[in-house]
Structure formats: C-alpha cells, structure tokens
PDB file of C-alpha atoms in Angstrom:
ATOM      1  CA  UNK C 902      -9.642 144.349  83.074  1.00 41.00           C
ATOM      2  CA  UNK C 903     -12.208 144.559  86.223  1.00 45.00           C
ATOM      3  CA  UNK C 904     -14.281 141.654  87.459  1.00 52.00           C
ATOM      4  CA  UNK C 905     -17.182 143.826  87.326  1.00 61.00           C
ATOM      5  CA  UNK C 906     -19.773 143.108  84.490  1.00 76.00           C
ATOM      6  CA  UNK C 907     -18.581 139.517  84.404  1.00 79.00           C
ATOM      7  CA  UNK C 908     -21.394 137.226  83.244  1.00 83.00           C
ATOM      8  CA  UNK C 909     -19.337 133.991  84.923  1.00 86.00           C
ATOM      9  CA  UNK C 910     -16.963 132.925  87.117  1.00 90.00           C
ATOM     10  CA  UNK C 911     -15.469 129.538  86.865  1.00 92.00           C
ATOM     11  CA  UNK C 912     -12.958 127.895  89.100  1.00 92.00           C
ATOM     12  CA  UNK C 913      -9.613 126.414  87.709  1.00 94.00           C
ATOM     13  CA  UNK C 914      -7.392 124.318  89.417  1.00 91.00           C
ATOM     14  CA  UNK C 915      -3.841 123.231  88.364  1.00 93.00           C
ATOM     15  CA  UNK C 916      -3.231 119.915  89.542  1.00 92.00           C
ATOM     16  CA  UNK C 917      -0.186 117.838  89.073  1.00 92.00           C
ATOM     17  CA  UNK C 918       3.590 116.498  91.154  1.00 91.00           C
ATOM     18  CA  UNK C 919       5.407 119.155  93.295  1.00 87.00           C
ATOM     19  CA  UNK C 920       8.211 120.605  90.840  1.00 90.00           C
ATOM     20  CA  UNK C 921       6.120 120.548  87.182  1.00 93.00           C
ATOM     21  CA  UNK C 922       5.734 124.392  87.074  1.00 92.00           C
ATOM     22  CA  UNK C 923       2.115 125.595  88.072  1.00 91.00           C
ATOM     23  CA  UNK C 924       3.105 128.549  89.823  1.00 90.00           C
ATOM     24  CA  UNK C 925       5.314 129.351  86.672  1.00 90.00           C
ATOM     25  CA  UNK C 926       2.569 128.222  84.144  1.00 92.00           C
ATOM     26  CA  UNK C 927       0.412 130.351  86.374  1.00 91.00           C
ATOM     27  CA  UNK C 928       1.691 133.422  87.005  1.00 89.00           C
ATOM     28  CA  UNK C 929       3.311 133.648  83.391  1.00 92.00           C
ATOM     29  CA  UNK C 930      -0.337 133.858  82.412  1.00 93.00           C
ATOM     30  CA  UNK C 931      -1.650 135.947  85.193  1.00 91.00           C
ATOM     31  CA  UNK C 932       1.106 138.659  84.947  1.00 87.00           C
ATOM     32  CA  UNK C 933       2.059 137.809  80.824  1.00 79.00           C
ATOM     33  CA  UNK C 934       5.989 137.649  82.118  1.00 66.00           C
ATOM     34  CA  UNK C 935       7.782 135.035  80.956  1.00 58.00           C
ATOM     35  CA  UNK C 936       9.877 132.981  83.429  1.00 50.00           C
ATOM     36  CA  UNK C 937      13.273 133.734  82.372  1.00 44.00           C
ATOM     37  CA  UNK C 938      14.094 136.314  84.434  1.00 41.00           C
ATOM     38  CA  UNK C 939      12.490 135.042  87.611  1.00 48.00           C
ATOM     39  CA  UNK C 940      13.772 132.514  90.010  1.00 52.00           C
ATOM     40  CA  UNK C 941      12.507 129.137  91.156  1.00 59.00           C
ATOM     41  CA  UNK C 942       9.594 130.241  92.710  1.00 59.00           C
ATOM     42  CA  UNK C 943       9.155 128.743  95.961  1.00 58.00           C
ATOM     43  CA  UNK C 944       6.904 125.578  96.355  1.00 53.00           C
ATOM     44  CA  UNK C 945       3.325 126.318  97.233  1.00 51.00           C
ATOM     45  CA  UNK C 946       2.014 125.564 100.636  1.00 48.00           C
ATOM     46  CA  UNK C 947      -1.946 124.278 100.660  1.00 55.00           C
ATOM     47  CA  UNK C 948      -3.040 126.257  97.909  1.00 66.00           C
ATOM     48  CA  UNK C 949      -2.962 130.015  96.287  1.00 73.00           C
ATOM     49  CA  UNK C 950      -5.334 131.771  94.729  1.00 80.00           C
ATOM     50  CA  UNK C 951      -5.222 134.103  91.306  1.00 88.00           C
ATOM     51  CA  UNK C 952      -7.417 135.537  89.286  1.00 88.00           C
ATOM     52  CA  UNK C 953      -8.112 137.226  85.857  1.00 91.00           C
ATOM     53  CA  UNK C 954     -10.983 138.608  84.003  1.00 90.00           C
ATOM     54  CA  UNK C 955     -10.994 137.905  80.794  1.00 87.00           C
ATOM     55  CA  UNK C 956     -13.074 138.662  77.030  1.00 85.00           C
ATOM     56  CA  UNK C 957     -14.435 135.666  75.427  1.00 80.00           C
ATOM     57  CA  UNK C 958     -14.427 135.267  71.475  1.00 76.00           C
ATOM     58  CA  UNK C 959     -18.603 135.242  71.967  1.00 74.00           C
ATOM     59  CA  UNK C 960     -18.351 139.080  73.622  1.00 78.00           C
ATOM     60  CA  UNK C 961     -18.764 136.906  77.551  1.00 80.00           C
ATOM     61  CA  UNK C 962     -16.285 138.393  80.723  1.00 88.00           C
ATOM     62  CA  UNK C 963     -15.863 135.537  82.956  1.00 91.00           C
ATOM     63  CA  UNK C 964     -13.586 135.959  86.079  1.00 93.00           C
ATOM     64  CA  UNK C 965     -11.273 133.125  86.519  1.00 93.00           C
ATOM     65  CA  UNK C 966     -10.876 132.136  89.876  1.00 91.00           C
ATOM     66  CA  UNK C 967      -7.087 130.072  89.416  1.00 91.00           C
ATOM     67  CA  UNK C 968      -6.308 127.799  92.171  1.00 89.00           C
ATOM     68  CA  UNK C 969      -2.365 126.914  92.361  1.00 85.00           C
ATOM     69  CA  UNK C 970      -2.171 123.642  94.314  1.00 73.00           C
ATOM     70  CA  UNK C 971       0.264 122.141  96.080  1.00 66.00           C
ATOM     71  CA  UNK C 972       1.646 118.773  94.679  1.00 50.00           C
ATOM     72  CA  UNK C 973       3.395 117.164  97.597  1.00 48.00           C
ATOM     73  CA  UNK C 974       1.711 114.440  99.318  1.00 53.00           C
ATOM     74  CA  UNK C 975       1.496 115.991 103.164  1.00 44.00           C
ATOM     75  CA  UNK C 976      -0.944 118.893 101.335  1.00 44.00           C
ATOM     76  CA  UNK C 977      -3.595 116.486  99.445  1.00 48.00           C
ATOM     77  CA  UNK C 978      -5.970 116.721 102.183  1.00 52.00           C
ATOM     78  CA  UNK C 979      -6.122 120.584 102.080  1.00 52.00           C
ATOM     79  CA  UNK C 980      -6.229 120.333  98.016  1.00 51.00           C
ATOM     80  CA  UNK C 981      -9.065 117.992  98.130  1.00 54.00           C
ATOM     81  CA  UNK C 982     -11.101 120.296  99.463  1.00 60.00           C
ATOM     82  CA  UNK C 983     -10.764 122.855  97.005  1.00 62.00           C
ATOM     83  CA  UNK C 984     -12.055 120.303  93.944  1.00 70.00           C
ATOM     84  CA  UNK C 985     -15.673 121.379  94.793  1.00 72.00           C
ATOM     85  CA  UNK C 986     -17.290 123.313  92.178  1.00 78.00           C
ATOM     86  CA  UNK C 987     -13.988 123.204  89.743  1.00 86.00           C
ATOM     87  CA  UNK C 988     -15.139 123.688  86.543  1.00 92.00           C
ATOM     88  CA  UNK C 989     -12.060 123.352  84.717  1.00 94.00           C
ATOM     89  CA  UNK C 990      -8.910 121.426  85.805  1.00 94.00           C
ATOM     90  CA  UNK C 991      -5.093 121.834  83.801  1.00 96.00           C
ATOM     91  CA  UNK C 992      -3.326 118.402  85.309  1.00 97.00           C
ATOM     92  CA  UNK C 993       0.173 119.186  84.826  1.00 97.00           C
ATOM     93  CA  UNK C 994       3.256 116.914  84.716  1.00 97.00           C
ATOM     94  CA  UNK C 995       6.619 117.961  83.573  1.00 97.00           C
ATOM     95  CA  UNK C 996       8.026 116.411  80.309  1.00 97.00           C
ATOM     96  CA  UNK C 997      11.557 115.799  81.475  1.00 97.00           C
ATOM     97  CA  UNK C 998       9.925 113.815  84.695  1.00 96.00           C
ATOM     98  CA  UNK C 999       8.565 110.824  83.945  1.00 97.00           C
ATOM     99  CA  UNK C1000       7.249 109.663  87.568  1.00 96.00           C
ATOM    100  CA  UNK C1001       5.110 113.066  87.010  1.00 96.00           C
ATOM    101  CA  UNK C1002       3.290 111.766  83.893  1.00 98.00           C
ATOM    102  CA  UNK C1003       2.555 108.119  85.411  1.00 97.00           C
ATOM    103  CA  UNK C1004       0.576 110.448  88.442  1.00 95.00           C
ATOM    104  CA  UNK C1005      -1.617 111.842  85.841  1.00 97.00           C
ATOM    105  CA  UNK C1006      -4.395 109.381  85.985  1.00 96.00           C
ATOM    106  CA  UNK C1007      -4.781 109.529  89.789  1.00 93.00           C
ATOM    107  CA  UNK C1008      -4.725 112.974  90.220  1.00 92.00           C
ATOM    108  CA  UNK C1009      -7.578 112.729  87.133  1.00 94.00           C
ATOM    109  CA  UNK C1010      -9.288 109.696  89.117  1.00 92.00           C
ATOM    110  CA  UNK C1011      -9.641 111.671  92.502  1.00 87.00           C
ATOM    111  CA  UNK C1012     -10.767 114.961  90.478  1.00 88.00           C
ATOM    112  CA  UNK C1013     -13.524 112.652  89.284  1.00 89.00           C
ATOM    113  CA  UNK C1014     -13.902 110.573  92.483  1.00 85.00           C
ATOM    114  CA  UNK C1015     -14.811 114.018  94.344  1.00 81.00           C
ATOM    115  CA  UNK C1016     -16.776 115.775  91.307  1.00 75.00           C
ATOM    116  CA  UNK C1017     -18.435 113.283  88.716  1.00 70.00           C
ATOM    117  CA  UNK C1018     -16.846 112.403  85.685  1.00 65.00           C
ATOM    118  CA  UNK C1019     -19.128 115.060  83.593  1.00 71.00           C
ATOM    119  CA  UNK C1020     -18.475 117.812  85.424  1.00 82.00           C
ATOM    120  CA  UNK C1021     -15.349 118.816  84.950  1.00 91.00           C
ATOM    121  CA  UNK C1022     -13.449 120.257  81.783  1.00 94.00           C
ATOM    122  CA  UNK C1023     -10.071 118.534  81.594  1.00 95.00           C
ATOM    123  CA  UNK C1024      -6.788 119.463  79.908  1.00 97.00           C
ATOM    124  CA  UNK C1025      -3.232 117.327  80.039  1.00 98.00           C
ATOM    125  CA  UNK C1026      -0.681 120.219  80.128  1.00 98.00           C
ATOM    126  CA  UNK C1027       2.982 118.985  79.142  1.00 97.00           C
ATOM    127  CA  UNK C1028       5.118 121.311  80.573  1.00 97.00           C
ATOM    128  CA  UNK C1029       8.678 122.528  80.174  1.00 95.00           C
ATOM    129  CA  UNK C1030       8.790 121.975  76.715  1.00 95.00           C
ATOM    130  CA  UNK C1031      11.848 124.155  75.739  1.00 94.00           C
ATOM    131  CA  UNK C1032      13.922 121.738  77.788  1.00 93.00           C
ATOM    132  CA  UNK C1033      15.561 119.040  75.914  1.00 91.00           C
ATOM    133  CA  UNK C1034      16.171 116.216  78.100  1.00 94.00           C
ATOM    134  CA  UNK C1035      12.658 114.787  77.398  1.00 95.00           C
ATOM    135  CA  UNK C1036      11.554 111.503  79.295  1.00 95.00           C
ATOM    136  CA  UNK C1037       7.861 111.528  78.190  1.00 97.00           C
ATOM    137  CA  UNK C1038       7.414 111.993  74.318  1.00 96.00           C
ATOM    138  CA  UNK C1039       3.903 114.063  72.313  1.00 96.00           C
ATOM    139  CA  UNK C1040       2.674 111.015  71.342  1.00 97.00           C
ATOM    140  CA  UNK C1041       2.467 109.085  74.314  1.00 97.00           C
ATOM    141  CA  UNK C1042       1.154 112.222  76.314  1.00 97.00           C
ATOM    142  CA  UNK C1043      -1.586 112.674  73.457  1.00 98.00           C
ATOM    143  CA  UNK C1044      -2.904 108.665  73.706  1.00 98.00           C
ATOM    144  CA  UNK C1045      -3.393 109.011  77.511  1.00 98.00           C
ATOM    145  CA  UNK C1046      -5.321 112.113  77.172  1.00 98.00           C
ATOM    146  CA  UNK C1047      -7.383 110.829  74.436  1.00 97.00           C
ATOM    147  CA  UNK C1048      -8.233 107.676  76.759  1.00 97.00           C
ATOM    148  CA  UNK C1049      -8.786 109.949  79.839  1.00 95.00           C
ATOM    149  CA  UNK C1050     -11.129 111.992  77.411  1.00 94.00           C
ATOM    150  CA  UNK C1051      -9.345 115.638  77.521  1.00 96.00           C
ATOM    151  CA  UNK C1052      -6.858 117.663  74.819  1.00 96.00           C
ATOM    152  CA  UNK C1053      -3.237 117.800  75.117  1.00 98.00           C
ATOM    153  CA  UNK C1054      -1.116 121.137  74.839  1.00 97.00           C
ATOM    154  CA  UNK C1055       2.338 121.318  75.578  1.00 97.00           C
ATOM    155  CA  UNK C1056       4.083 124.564  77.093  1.00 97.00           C
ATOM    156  CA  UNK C1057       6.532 126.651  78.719  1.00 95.00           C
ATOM    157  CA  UNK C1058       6.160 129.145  80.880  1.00 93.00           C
ATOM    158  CA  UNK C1059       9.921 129.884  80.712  1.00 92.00           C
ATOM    159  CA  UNK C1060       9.403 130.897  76.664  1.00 93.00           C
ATOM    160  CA  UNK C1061       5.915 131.405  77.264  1.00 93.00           C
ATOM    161  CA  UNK C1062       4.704 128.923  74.706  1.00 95.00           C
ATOM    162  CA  UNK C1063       1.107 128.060  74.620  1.00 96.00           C
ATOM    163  CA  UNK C1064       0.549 129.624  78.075  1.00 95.00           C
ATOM    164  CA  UNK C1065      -2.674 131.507  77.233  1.00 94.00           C
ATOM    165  CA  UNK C1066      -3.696 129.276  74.357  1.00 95.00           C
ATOM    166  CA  UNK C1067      -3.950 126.391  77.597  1.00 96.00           C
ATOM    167  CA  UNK C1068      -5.853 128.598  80.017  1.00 95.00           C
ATOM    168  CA  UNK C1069      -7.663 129.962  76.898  1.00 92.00           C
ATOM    169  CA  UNK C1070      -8.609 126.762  75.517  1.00 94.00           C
ATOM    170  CA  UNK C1071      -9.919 125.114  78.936  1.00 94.00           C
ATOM    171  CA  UNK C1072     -11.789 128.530  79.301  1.00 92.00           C
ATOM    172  CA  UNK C1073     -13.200 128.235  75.905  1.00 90.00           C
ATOM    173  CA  UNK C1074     -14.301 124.349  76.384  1.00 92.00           C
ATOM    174  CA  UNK C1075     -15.904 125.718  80.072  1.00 92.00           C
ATOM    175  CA  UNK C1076     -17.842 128.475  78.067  1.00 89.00           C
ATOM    176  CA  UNK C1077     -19.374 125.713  75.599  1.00 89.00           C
ATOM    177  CA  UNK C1078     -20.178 123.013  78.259  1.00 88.00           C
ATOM    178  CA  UNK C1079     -21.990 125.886  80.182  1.00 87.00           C
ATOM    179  CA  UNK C1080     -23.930 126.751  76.802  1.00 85.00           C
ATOM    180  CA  UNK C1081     -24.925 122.938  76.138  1.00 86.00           C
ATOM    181  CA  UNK C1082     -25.936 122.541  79.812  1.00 81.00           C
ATOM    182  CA  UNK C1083     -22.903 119.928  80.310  1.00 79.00           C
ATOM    183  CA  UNK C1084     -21.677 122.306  83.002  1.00 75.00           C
TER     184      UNK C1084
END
C-alpha cells in the first residue's frame, strides 16, 4: 500500500535493552515474515528507520514512520533525539531477561522526561514469548504497565504472535487520542 492519500503520519519508536528483539518484532511486521528462518539480525547502530502505510478500522491511511532504536548505552544520546514528536512508543524487554524488564520504567521516565507525560501512547511489549525459560511472568509485566498507565501484549516475532495486533493496537490508541484531541 502507497503513502499517498494518507490522512496521518505518526512516529513510533521501539524502545527497550540491546538483545529484546525490535529489529525482529519490527521487521516481522514490516515484511509479515516470521523470524524463523532468518538469523540474529545484527544489533542496530543509532537508529533505523521503517515504514508502512496502513488501513484503519474507521476507513483512515496513516503512514507509520517506525523508528528501530538502539538499546546499548554508548547510543542513548543519538536515540534521545529521535523522542521528539513520537506519538506512539512499544518499550520492549525480553521475557527470559529479567535485567530488561527492571529498565522499563526508565526508558518510560526519559520518554516522558523529553515529551510530557500526555503525549505519548504507550505499550509494554513482552517479547519472546515462545521461549520457555521465562524470568519475568504475565502478571507481573501486566501490574507495572497498569501503574505506568499503558496495555500489555506479549509476542514473538519468531512465531509471529501478536506482532500486528501490538503495532495495530498502539496505532489504534494513536488514532483515538488524535480524535479526542489528547494527541
């Protein structure tokens, strides 16, 4: 689907540890492949950029502009500068990496240091479900996106479980801010 005739365009970021899976969780969605047949991609360097159109349920195109950060520490200063006019932000840990979960609140806190805390649409993205050597369980993920004020969706780009349904359902929550004049 073109760009062209797109009523919006709002800016995604995927924010979260070097090693979750945004680049997998990303181009899973941009491409619909799943990540079984493709390597470890390799880590991302500053950040890169994909997009997609896409058909809302309400008959709107919006372009997504998808920004693929990188999580290591040496790159924060060149990620920072892309959280300006985010509309929508997937922080992503990895469920079998604990130390990636307890991050989640200060990648959320310097989103909101840098933006506002209302103008950003938030969602916690568990990811690597499919693997069963779990270190951070549903429940717990769900009660610290509930106090951080955001939904919860696990996935897995390597099954492709809830892959669009996450970019879908920050999309969706972007579209109805915009409409109440949150956004």
């Amino acid at each position: 689907m073109e760009a062209a005739g797109c009523s919006y365009q709002f800016r995604i970021a995927l924010l979260g540890d070097a090693g979750v899976g945004k680049t997998s969780l990303l181009r899973c969605y941009v491409t619909g492949a799943q990540g079984a047949a493709e390597p470890d991609p390799e880590p991302t360097v500053g950040v890169e950029f994909y997009s997609r159109a896409l058909q809302l349920p309400a008959g709107l195109r919006v372009k997504l502009q998808l920004w693929d950060t990188a999580g290591q520490e040496c790159f924060r200063c060149i990620t920072r500068s892309f959280y300006r006019n985010m509309v929508g932000v997937l922080l992503v840990f990895d469920v079998t990496n604990r130390e990636s979960f307890e991050h989640i609140q200060a990648w959320h806190q310097e989103v909101v240091s840098t933006q506002g805390p209302d103008k950003v649409v938030f969602l916690l993205v568990g990811h690597k479900c499919d693997l069963s050597t779990r270190c951070v369980s549903s429940q717990e993920a769900e009660e610290l996106a509930a106090s951080l004020g955001m939904g919860f969706m696990e996935t897995s780009a390597k099954s492709n479980c809830n892959v669009d349904l996450a970019f879908n359902t920050v999309t969706s929550a972007i579209e109805q801010a915009l409409q109440q004049g949150d956004i």
